[in-house]
PDB file of C-alpha atoms in Angstrom:
ATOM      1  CA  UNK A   1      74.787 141.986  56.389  1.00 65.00           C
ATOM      2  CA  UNK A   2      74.204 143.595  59.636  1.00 75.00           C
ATOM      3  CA  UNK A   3      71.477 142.465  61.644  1.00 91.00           C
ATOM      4  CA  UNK A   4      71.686 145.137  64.551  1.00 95.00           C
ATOM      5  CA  UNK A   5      72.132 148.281  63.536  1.00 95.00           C
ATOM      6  CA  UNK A   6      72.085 151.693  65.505  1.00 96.00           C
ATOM      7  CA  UNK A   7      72.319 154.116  62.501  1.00 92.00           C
ATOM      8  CA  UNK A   8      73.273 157.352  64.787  1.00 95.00           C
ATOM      9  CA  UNK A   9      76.642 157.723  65.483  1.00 95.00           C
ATOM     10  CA  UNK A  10      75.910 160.635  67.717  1.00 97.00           C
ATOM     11  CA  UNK A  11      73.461 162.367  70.292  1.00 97.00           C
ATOM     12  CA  UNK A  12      73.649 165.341  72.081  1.00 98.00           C
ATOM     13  CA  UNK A  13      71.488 166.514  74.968  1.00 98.00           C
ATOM     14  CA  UNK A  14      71.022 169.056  77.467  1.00 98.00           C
ATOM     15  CA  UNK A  15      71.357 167.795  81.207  1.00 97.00           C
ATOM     16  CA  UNK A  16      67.952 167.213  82.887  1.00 97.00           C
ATOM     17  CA  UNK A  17      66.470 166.393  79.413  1.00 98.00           C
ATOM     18  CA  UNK A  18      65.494 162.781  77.447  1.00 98.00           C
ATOM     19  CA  UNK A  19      68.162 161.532  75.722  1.00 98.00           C
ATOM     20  CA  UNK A  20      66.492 158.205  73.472  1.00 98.00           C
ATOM     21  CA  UNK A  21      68.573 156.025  71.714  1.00 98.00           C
ATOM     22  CA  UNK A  22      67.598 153.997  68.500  1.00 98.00           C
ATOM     23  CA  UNK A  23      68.293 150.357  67.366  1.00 98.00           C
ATOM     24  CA  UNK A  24      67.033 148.403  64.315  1.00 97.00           C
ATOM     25  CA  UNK A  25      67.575 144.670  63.364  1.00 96.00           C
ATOM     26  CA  UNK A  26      66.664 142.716  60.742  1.00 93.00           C
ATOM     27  CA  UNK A  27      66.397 139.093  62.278  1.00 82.00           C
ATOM     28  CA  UNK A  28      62.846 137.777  64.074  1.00 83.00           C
ATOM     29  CA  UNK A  29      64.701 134.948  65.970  1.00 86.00           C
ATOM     30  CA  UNK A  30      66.169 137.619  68.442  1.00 89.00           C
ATOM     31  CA  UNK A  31      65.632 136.553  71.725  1.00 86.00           C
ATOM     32  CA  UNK A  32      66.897 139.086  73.891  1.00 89.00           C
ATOM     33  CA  UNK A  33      67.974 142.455  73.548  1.00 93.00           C
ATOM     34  CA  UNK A  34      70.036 144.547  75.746  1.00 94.00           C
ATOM     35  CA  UNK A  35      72.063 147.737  76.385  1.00 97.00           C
ATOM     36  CA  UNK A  36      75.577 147.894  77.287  1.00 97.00           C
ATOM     37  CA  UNK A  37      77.548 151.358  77.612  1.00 97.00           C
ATOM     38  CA  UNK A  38      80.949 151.896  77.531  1.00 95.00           C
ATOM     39  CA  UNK A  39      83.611 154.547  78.894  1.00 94.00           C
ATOM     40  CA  UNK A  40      86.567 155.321  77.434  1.00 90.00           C
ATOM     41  CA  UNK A  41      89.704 153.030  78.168  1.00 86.00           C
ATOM     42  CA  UNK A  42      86.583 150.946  80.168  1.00 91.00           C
ATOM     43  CA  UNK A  43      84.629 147.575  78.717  1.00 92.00           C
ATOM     44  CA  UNK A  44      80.963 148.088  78.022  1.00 94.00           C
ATOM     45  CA  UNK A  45      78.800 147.111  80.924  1.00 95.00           C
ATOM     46  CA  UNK A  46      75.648 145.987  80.670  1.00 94.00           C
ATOM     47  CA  UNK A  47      72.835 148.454  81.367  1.00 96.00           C
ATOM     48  CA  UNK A  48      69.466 147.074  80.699  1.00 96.00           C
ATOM     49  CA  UNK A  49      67.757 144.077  78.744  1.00 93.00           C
ATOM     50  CA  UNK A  50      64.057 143.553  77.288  1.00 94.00           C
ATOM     51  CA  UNK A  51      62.984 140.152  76.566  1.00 91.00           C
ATOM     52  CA  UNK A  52      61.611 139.747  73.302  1.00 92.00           C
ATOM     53  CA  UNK A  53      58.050 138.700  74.741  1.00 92.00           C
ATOM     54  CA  UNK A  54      57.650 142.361  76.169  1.00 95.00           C
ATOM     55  CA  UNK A  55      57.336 145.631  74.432  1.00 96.00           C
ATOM     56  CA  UNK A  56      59.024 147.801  77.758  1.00 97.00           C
ATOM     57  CA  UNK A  57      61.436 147.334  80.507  1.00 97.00           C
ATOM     58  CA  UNK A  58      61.882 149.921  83.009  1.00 97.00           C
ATOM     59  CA  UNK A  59      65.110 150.454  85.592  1.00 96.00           C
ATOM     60  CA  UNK A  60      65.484 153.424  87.174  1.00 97.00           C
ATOM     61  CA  UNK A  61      65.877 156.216  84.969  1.00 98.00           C
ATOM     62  CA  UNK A  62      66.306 153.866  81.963  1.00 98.00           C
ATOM     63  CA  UNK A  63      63.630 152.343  79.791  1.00 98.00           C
ATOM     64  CA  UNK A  64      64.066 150.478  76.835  1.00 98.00           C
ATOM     65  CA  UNK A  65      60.739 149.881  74.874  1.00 98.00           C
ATOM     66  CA  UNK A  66      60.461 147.140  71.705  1.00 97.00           C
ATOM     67  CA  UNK A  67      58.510 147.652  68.568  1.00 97.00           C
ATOM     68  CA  UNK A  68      58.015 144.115  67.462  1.00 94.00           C
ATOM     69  CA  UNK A  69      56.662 145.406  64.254  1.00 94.00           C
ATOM     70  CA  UNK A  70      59.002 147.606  63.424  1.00 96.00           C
ATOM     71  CA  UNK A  71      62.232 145.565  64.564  1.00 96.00           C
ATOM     72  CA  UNK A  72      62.712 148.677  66.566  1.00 97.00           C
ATOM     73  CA  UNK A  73      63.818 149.070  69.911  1.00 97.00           C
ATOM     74  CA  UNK A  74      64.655 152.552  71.537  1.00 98.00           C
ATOM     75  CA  UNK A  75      66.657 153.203  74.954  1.00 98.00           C
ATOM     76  CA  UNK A  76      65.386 156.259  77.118  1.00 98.00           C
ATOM     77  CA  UNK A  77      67.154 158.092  79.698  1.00 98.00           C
ATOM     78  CA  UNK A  78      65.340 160.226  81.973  1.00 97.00           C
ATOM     79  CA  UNK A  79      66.586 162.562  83.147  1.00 98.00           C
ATOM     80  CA  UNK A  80      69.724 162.126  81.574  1.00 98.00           C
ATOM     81  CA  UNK A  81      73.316 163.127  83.319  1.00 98.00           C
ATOM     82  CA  UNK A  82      76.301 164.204  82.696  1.00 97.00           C
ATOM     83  CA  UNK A  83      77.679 160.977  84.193  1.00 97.00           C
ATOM     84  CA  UNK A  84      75.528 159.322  81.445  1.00 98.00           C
ATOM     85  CA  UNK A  85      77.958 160.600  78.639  1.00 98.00           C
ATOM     86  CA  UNK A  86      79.189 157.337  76.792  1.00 97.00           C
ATOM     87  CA  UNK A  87      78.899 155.418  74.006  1.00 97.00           C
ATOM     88  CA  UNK A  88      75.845 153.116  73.948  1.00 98.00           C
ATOM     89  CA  UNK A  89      75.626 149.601  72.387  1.00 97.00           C
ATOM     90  CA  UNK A  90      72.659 147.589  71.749  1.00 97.00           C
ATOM     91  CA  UNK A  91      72.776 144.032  71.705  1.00 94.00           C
ATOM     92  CA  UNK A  92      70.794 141.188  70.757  1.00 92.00           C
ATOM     93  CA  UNK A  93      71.066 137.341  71.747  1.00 88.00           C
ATOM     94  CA  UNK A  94      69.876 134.961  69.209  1.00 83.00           C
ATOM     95  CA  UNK A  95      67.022 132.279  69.674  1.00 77.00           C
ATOM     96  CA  UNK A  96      69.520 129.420  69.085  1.00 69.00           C
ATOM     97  CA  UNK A  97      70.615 129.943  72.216  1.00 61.00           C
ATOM     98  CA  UNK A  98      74.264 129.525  71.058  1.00 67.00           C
ATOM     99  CA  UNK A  99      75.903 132.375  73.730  1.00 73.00           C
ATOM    100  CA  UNK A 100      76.888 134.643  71.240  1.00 81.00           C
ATOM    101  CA  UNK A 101      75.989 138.165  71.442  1.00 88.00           C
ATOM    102  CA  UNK A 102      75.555 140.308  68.325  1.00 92.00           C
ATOM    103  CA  UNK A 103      76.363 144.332  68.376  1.00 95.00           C
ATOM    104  CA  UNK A 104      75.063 146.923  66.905  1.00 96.00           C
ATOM    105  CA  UNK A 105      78.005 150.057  65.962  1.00 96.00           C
ATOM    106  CA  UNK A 106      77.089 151.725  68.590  1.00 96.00           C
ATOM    107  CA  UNK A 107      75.769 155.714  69.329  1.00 97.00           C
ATOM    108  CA  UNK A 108      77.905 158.348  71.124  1.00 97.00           C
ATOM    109  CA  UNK A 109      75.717 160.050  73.757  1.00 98.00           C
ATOM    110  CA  UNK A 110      77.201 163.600  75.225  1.00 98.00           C
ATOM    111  CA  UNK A 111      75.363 165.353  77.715  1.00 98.00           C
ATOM    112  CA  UNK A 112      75.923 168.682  78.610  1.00 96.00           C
ATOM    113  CA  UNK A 113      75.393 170.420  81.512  1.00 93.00           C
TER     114      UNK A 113
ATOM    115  CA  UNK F   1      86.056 142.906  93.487  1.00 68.00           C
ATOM    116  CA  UNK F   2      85.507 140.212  91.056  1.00 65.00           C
ATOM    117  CA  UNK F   3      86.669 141.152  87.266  1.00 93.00           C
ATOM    118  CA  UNK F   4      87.661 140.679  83.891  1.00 96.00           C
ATOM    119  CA  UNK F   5      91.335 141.385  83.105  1.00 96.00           C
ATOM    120  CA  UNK F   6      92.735 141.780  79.860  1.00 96.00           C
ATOM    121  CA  UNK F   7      96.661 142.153  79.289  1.00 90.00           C
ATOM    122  CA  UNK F   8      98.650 144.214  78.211  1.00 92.00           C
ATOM    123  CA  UNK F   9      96.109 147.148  77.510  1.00 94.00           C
ATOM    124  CA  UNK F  10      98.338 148.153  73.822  1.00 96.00           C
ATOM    125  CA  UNK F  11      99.793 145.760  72.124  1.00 96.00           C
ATOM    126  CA  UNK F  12     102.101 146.820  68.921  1.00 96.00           C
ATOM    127  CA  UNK F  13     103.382 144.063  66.944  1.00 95.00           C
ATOM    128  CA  UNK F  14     104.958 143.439  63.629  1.00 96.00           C
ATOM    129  CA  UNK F  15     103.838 142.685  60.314  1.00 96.00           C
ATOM    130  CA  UNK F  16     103.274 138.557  60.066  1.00 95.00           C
ATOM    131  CA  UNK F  17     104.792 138.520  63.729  1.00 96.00           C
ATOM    132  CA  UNK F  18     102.918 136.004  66.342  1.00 96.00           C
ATOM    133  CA  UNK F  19     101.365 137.644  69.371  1.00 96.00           C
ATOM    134  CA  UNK F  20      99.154 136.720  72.040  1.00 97.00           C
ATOM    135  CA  UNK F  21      96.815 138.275  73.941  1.00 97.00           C
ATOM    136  CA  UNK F  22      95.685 137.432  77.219  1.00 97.00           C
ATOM    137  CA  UNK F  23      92.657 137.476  79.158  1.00 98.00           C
ATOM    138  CA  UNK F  24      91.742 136.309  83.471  1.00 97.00           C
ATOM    139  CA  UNK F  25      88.931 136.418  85.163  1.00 97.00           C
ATOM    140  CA  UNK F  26      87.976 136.124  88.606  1.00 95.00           C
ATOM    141  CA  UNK F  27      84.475 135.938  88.130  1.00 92.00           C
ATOM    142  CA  UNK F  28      84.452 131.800  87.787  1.00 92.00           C
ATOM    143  CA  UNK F  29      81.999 132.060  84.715  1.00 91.00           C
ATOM    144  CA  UNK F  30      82.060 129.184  82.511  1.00 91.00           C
ATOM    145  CA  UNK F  31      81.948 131.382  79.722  1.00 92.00           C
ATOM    146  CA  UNK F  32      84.392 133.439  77.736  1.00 95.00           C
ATOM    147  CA  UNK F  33      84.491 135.162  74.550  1.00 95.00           C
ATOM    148  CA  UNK F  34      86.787 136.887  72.141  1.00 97.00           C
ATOM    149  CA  UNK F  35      85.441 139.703  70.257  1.00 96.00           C
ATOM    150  CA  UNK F  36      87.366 141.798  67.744  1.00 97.00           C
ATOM    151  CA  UNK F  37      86.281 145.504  67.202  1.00 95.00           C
ATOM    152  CA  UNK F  38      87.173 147.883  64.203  1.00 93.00           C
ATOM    153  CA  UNK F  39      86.984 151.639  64.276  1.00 87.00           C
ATOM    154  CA  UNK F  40      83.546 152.873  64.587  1.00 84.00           C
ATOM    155  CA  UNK F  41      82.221 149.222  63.835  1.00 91.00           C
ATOM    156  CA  UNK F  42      80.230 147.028  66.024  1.00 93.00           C
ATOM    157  CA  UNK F  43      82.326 144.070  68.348  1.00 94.00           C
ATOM    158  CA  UNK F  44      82.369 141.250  65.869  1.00 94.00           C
ATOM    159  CA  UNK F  45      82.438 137.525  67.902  1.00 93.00           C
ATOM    160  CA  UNK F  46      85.389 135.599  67.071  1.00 95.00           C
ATOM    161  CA  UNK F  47      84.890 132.120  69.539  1.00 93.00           C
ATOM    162  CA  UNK F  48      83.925 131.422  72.582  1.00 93.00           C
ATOM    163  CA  UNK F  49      84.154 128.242  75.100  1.00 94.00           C
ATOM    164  CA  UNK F  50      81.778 126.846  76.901  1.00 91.00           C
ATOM    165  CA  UNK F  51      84.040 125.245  79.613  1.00 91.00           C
ATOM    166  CA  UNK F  52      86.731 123.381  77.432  1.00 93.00           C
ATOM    167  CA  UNK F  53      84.340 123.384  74.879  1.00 92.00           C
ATOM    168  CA  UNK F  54      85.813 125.830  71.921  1.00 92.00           C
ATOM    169  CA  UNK F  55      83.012 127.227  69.517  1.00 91.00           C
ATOM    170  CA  UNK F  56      84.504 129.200  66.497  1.00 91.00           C
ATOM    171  CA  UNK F  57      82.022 131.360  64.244  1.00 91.00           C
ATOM    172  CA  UNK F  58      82.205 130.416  61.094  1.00 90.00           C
ATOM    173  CA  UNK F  59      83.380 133.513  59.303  1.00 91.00           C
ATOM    174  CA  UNK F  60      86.909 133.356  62.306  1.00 95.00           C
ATOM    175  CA  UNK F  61      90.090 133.394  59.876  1.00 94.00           C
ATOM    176  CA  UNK F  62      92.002 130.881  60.325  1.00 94.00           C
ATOM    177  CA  UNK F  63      94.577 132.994  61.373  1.00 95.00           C
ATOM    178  CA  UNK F  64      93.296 133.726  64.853  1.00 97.00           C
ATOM    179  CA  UNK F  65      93.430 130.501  67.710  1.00 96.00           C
ATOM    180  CA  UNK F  66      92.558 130.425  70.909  1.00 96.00           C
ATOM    181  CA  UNK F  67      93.175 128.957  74.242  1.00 96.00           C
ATOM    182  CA  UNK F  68      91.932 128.059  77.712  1.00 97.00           C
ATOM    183  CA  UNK F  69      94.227 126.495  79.748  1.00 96.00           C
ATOM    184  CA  UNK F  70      91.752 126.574  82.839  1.00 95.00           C
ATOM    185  CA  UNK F  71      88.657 127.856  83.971  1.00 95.00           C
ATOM    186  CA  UNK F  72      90.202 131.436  84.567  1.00 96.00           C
ATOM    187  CA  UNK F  73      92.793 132.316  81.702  1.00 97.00           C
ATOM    188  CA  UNK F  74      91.986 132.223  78.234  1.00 97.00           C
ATOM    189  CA  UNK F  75      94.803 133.657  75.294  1.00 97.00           C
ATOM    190  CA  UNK F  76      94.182 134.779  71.800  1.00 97.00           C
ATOM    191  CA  UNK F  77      96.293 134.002  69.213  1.00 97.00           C
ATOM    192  CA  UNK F  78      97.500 135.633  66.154  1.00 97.00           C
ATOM    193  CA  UNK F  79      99.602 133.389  64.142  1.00 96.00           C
ATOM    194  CA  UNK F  80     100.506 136.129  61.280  1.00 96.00           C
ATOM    195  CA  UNK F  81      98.861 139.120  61.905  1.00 96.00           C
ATOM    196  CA  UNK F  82      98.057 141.516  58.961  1.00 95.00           C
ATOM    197  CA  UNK F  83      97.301 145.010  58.498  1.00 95.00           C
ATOM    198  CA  UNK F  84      93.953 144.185  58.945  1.00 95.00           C
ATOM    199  CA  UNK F  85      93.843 142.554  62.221  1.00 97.00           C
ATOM    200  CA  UNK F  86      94.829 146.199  63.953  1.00 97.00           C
ATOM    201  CA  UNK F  87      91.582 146.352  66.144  1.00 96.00           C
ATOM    202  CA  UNK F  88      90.347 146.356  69.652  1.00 96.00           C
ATOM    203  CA  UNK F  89      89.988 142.907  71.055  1.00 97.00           C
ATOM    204  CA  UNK F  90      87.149 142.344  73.878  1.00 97.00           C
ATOM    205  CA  UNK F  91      87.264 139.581  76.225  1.00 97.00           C
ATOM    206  CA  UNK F  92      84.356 138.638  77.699  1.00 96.00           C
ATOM    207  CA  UNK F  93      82.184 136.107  80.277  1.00 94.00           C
ATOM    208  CA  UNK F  94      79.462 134.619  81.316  1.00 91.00           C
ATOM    209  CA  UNK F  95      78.134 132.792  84.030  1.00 87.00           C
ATOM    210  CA  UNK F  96      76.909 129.508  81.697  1.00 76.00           C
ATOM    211  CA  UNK F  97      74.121 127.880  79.749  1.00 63.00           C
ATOM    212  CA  UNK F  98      71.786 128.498  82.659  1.00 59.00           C
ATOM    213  CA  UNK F  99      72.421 132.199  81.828  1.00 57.00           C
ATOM    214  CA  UNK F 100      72.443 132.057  78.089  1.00 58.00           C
ATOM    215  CA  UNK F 101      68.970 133.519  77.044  1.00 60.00           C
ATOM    216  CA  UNK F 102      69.621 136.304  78.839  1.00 67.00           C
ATOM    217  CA  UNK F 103      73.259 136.072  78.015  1.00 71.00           C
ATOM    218  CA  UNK F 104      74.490 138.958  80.425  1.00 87.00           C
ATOM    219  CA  UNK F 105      78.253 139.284  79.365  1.00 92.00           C
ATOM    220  CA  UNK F 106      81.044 140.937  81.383  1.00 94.00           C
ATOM    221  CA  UNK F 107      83.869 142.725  79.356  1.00 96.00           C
ATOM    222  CA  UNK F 108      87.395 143.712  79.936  1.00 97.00           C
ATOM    223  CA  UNK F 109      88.839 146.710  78.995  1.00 96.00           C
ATOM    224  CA  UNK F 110      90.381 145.212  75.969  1.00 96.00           C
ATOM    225  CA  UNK F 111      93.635 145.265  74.504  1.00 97.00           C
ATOM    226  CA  UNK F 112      94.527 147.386  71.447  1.00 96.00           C
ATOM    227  CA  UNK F 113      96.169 145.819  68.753  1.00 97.00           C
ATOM    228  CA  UNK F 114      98.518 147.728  66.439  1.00 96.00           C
ATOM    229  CA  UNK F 115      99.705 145.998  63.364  1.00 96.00           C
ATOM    230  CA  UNK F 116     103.598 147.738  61.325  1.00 94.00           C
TER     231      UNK F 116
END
Protein backbone atom coordinates (compact mmCIF):
# COMPACT_ATOMS: atom_id res chain seq x y z
CA UNK A 1 0.00 0.00 0.00
CA UNK A 2 1.36 3.27 -0.96
CA UNK A 3 0.80 6.06 1.20
CA UNK A 4 2.36 8.92 -1.04
CA UNK A 5 1.50 8.79 -4.26
CA UNK A 6 2.14 11.30 -7.23
CA UNK A 7 -0.03 9.58 -9.94
CA UNK A 8 1.58 11.70 -13.02
CA UNK A 9 4.49 10.37 -14.36
CA UNK A 10 4.87 13.34 -16.61
CA UNK A 11 4.38 17.22 -17.17
CA UNK A 12 5.15 19.33 -19.82
CA UNK A 13 5.18 23.12 -19.91
CA UNK A 14 5.99 26.02 -21.86
CA UNK A 15 8.86 28.30 -20.35
CA UNK A 16 7.48 31.40 -18.53
CA UNK A 17 4.29 29.38 -17.69
CA UNK A 18 2.93 27.42 -14.21
CA UNK A 19 4.04 24.19 -14.08
CA UNK A 20 1.92 22.49 -10.68
CA UNK A 21 2.73 19.32 -9.48
CA UNK A 22 0.30 16.86 -7.64
CA UNK A 23 0.72 14.54 -4.56
CA UNK A 24 -1.84 12.39 -2.67
CA UNK A 25 -1.40 10.28 0.56
CA UNK A 26 -3.42 8.25 2.39
CA UNK A 27 -2.01 8.53 6.06
CA UNK A 28 -3.29 11.58 8.63
CA UNK A 29 -0.19 11.12 10.92
CA UNK A 30 2.02 12.91 8.23
CA UNK A 31 3.91 15.41 9.78
CA UNK A 32 5.80 17.05 7.25
CA UNK A 33 5.81 17.14 3.69
CA UNK A 34 8.40 18.21 1.32
CA UNK A 35 9.77 18.43 -2.25
CA UNK A 36 12.95 17.12 -3.40
CA UNK A 37 14.03 17.22 -7.25
CA UNK A 38 16.43 15.33 -8.84
CA UNK A 39 18.84 15.58 -12.02
CA UNK A 40 19.98 12.97 -13.86
CA UNK A 41 23.20 11.03 -12.61
CA UNK A 42 22.50 13.77 -9.43
CA UNK A 43 20.69 12.83 -5.80
CA UNK A 44 17.42 14.59 -5.20
CA UNK A 45 17.83 17.77 -3.27
CA UNK A 46 15.50 19.09 -1.24
CA UNK A 47 13.41 21.98 -2.59
CA UNK A 48 10.70 23.03 -0.30
CA UNK A 49 8.69 21.68 2.83
CA UNK A 50 5.08 22.58 4.33
CA UNK A 51 4.40 21.67 7.79
CA UNK A 52 1.36 19.88 8.23
CA UNK A 53 -0.21 22.74 10.51
CA UNK A 54 -0.22 25.12 7.35
CA UNK A 55 -2.14 24.93 4.17
CA UNK A 56 0.88 27.10 1.98
CA UNK A 57 4.53 27.64 1.97
CA UNK A 58 6.01 30.03 -0.32
CA UNK A 59 9.99 30.26 -1.54
CA UNK A 60 10.77 32.11 -4.27
CA UNK A 61 9.17 31.01 -7.28
CA UNK A 62 7.97 27.80 -5.55
CA UNK A 63 4.84 27.27 -3.52
CA UNK A 64 3.60 24.23 -2.24
CA UNK A 65 -0.04 24.51 -0.86
CA UNK A 66 -1.81 21.47 1.45
CA UNK A 67 -5.36 20.37 1.22
CA UNK A 68 -5.83 18.80 4.58
CA UNK A 69 -9.12 17.53 3.42
CA UNK A 70 -8.28 16.17 0.52
CA UNK A 71 -4.78 14.56 1.55
CA UNK A 72 -3.68 16.70 -1.30
CA UNK A 73 -0.78 18.71 -1.64
CA UNK A 74 0.29 20.46 -4.99
CA UNK A 75 3.86 22.08 -5.85
CA UNK A 76 3.77 25.35 -8.07
CA UNK A 77 6.42 26.80 -10.06
CA UNK A 78 6.15 30.21 -11.23
CA UNK A 79 7.43 31.05 -13.69
CA UNK A 80 8.85 27.90 -14.46
CA UNK A 81 12.48 27.42 -16.33
CA UNK A 82 14.13 25.51 -18.36
CA UNK A 83 16.68 24.92 -15.59
CA UNK A 84 13.60 23.60 -13.67
CA UNK A 85 13.40 20.43 -15.96
CA UNK A 86 13.70 17.36 -13.49
CA UNK A 87 12.03 14.86 -11.92
CA UNK A 88 10.11 15.93 -8.79
CA UNK A 89 9.55 13.86 -5.59
CA UNK A 90 7.27 14.52 -2.83
CA UNK A 91 7.95 13.39 0.48
CA UNK A 92 6.35 13.01 3.67
CA UNK A 93 7.85 12.49 7.32
CA UNK A 94 5.75 10.57 9.65
CA UNK A 95 4.38 11.81 13.13
CA UNK A 96 6.36 9.08 14.96
CA UNK A 97 9.10 10.97 14.49
CA UNK A 98 11.16 7.84 13.59
CA UNK A 99 13.60 9.74 10.70
CA UNK A 100 12.35 7.93 7.96
CA UNK A 101 11.20 9.63 4.95
CA UNK A 102 8.51 8.13 2.71
CA UNK A 103 8.45 8.86 -1.33
CA UNK A 104 6.09 9.25 -3.52
CA UNK A 105 7.14 7.73 -7.51
CA UNK A 106 7.85 10.74 -8.49
CA UNK A 107 6.64 13.22 -11.74
CA UNK A 108 8.94 14.10 -14.69
CA UNK A 109 8.69 17.87 -15.30
CA UNK A 110 10.13 19.14 -18.94
CA UNK A 111 10.04 22.61 -19.72
CA UNK A 112 10.46 23.93 -22.93
CA UNK A 113 11.62 26.94 -24.07
CA UNK B 1 32.03 21.87 -0.15
CA UNK B 2 30.53 19.56 2.28
CA UNK B 3 28.81 16.28 0.59
CA UNK B 4 27.47 13.00 0.33
CA UNK B 5 29.59 10.47 -1.59
CA UNK B 6 28.50 7.30 -2.78
CA UNK B 7 31.00 4.69 -4.44
CA UNK B 8 31.45 3.31 -7.13
CA UNK B 9 28.59 5.10 -9.17
CA UNK B 10 27.72 1.29 -11.25
CA UNK B 11 28.14 -1.54 -9.65
CA UNK B 12 27.63 -5.01 -11.75
CA UNK B 13 27.80 -8.05 -9.79
CA UNK B 14 26.96 -11.67 -10.08
CA UNK B 15 24.13 -13.75 -9.40
CA UNK B 16 24.27 -14.80 -5.36
CA UNK B 17 27.75 -12.92 -5.39
CA UNK B 18 28.46 -10.57 -2.12
CA UNK B 19 28.95 -6.89 -2.83
CA UNK B 20 29.17 -3.84 -0.95
CA UNK B 21 28.37 -0.58 -1.45
CA UNK B 22 29.76 2.32 0.08
CA UNK B 23 28.73 5.57 1.22
CA UNK B 24 31.01 9.04 3.10
CA UNK B 25 29.97 12.00 4.09
CA UNK B 26 31.51 15.08 5.06
CA UNK B 27 28.62 16.71 6.29
CA UNK B 28 29.10 15.27 10.15
CA UNK B 29 25.25 14.44 10.33
CA UNK B 30 24.39 11.90 12.77
CA UNK B 31 22.14 10.48 10.41
CA UNK B 32 22.34 8.14 7.47
CA UNK B 33 20.07 6.16 5.45
CA UNK B 34 19.95 3.49 2.82
CA UNK B 35 17.25 3.66 0.38
CA UNK B 36 16.72 1.24 -2.49
CA UNK B 37 14.92 2.53 -5.70
CA UNK B 38 13.25 0.42 -8.57
CA UNK B 39 12.51 1.67 -12.04
CA UNK B 40 9.92 4.27 -12.08
CA UNK B 41 9.08 3.41 -8.31
CA UNK B 42 9.37 5.60 -5.36
CA UNK B 43 12.94 5.29 -2.97
CA UNK B 44 11.87 2.57 -0.61
CA UNK B 45 13.87 2.99 3.11
CA UNK B 46 15.88 0.09 3.89
CA UNK B 47 17.69 1.25 7.61
CA UNK B 48 19.04 3.92 8.92
CA UNK B 49 21.37 4.78 12.13
CA UNK B 50 20.99 7.13 14.41
CA UNK B 51 24.69 7.40 15.51
CA UNK B 52 25.63 3.64 16.17
CA UNK B 53 22.21 3.10 16.62
CA UNK B 54 20.99 0.70 13.51
CA UNK B 55 17.12 0.91 12.81
CA UNK B 56 15.96 -1.68 10.13
CA UNK B 57 12.28 -1.32 8.62
CA UNK B 58 10.57 -4.09 9.09
CA UNK B 59 9.76 -5.24 5.59
CA UNK B 60 14.35 -5.07 4.97
CA UNK B 61 15.17 -8.76 3.65
CA UNK B 62 17.33 -10.26 5.46
CA UNK B 63 19.56 -10.35 2.78
CA UNK B 64 20.70 -6.75 2.90
CA UNK B 65 23.19 -5.59 6.22
CA UNK B 66 24.60 -2.67 6.94
CA UNK B 67 27.45 -0.93 8.51
CA UNK B 68 28.89 2.17 10.15
CA UNK B 69 32.19 1.93 11.13
CA UNK B 70 32.30 5.74 12.19
CA UNK B 71 30.49 8.78 12.10
CA UNK B 72 31.40 9.36 8.30
CA UNK B 73 31.36 5.93 6.33
CA UNK B 74 28.55 3.74 6.27
CA UNK B 75 28.53 0.28 3.69
CA UNK B 76 25.63 -1.69 2.43
CA UNK B 77 25.69 -5.10 2.19
CA UNK B 78 24.35 -7.66 -0.08
CA UNK B 79 25.02 -11.06 1.14
CA UNK B 80 23.39 -12.97 -2.06
CA UNK B 81 22.04 -10.67 -4.28
CA UNK B 82 19.14 -11.75 -6.62
CA UNK B 83 17.68 -10.65 -9.73
CA UNK B 84 15.60 -8.60 -7.84
CA UNK B 85 17.90 -6.51 -5.89
CA UNK B 86 19.11 -4.72 -9.44
CA UNK B 87 18.06 -1.12 -8.30
CA UNK B 88 19.38 2.26 -7.51
CA UNK B 89 20.61 2.54 -3.99
CA UNK B 90 20.39 6.18 -2.23
CA UNK B 91 22.45 7.10 0.60
CA UNK B 92 21.39 9.64 2.58
CA UNK B 93 21.85 12.13 5.95
CA UNK B 94 20.73 14.08 8.33
CA UNK B 95 21.79 16.38 10.79
CA UNK B 96 19.95 14.38 14.00
CA UNK B 97 16.90 14.05 16.19
CA UNK B 98 16.91 17.80 16.68
CA UNK B 99 16.21 17.87 12.90
CA UNK B 100 13.86 14.98 12.59
CA UNK B 101 10.34 16.63 12.20
CA UNK B 102 11.49 18.42 9.57
CA UNK B 103 13.73 15.60 8.55
CA UNK B 104 15.69 17.55 5.72
CA UNK B 105 17.77 14.65 4.10
CA UNK B 106 20.87 15.03 1.89
CA UNK B 107 21.37 12.36 -0.92
CA UNK B 108 24.21 11.03 -2.90
CA UNK B 109 24.17 10.34 -6.29
CA UNK B 110 23.65 6.71 -5.71
CA UNK B 111 25.14 3.72 -6.96
CA UNK B 112 23.48 1.49 -9.59
CA UNK B 113 23.25 -1.97 -8.95
CA UNK B 114 23.20 -4.54 -11.76
CA UNK B 115 22.42 -8.07 -10.86
CA UNK B 116 23.73 -11.38 -13.96
Amino acid sequence: DQQVKQNSPSLSVQEGRISILNCDYTNSMFDYFLWYKKYPAEGPTFLISISSIKDKNEDGRFTVFLNKSAKHLSLHIVPSQPGDSAVYFCAATPRSNTGKLIFGQGTTLQVKP
Amino acid sequence: DAMVIQNPRYQVTQFGKPVTLSCSQTLNHNVMYWYQQKSSQAPKLLFHYYDKDFNNEADTPDNFQSRRPNTSFCFLDIRSPGLGDAAMYLCATSKGRDYLAKNIQYFGAGTRLSVL
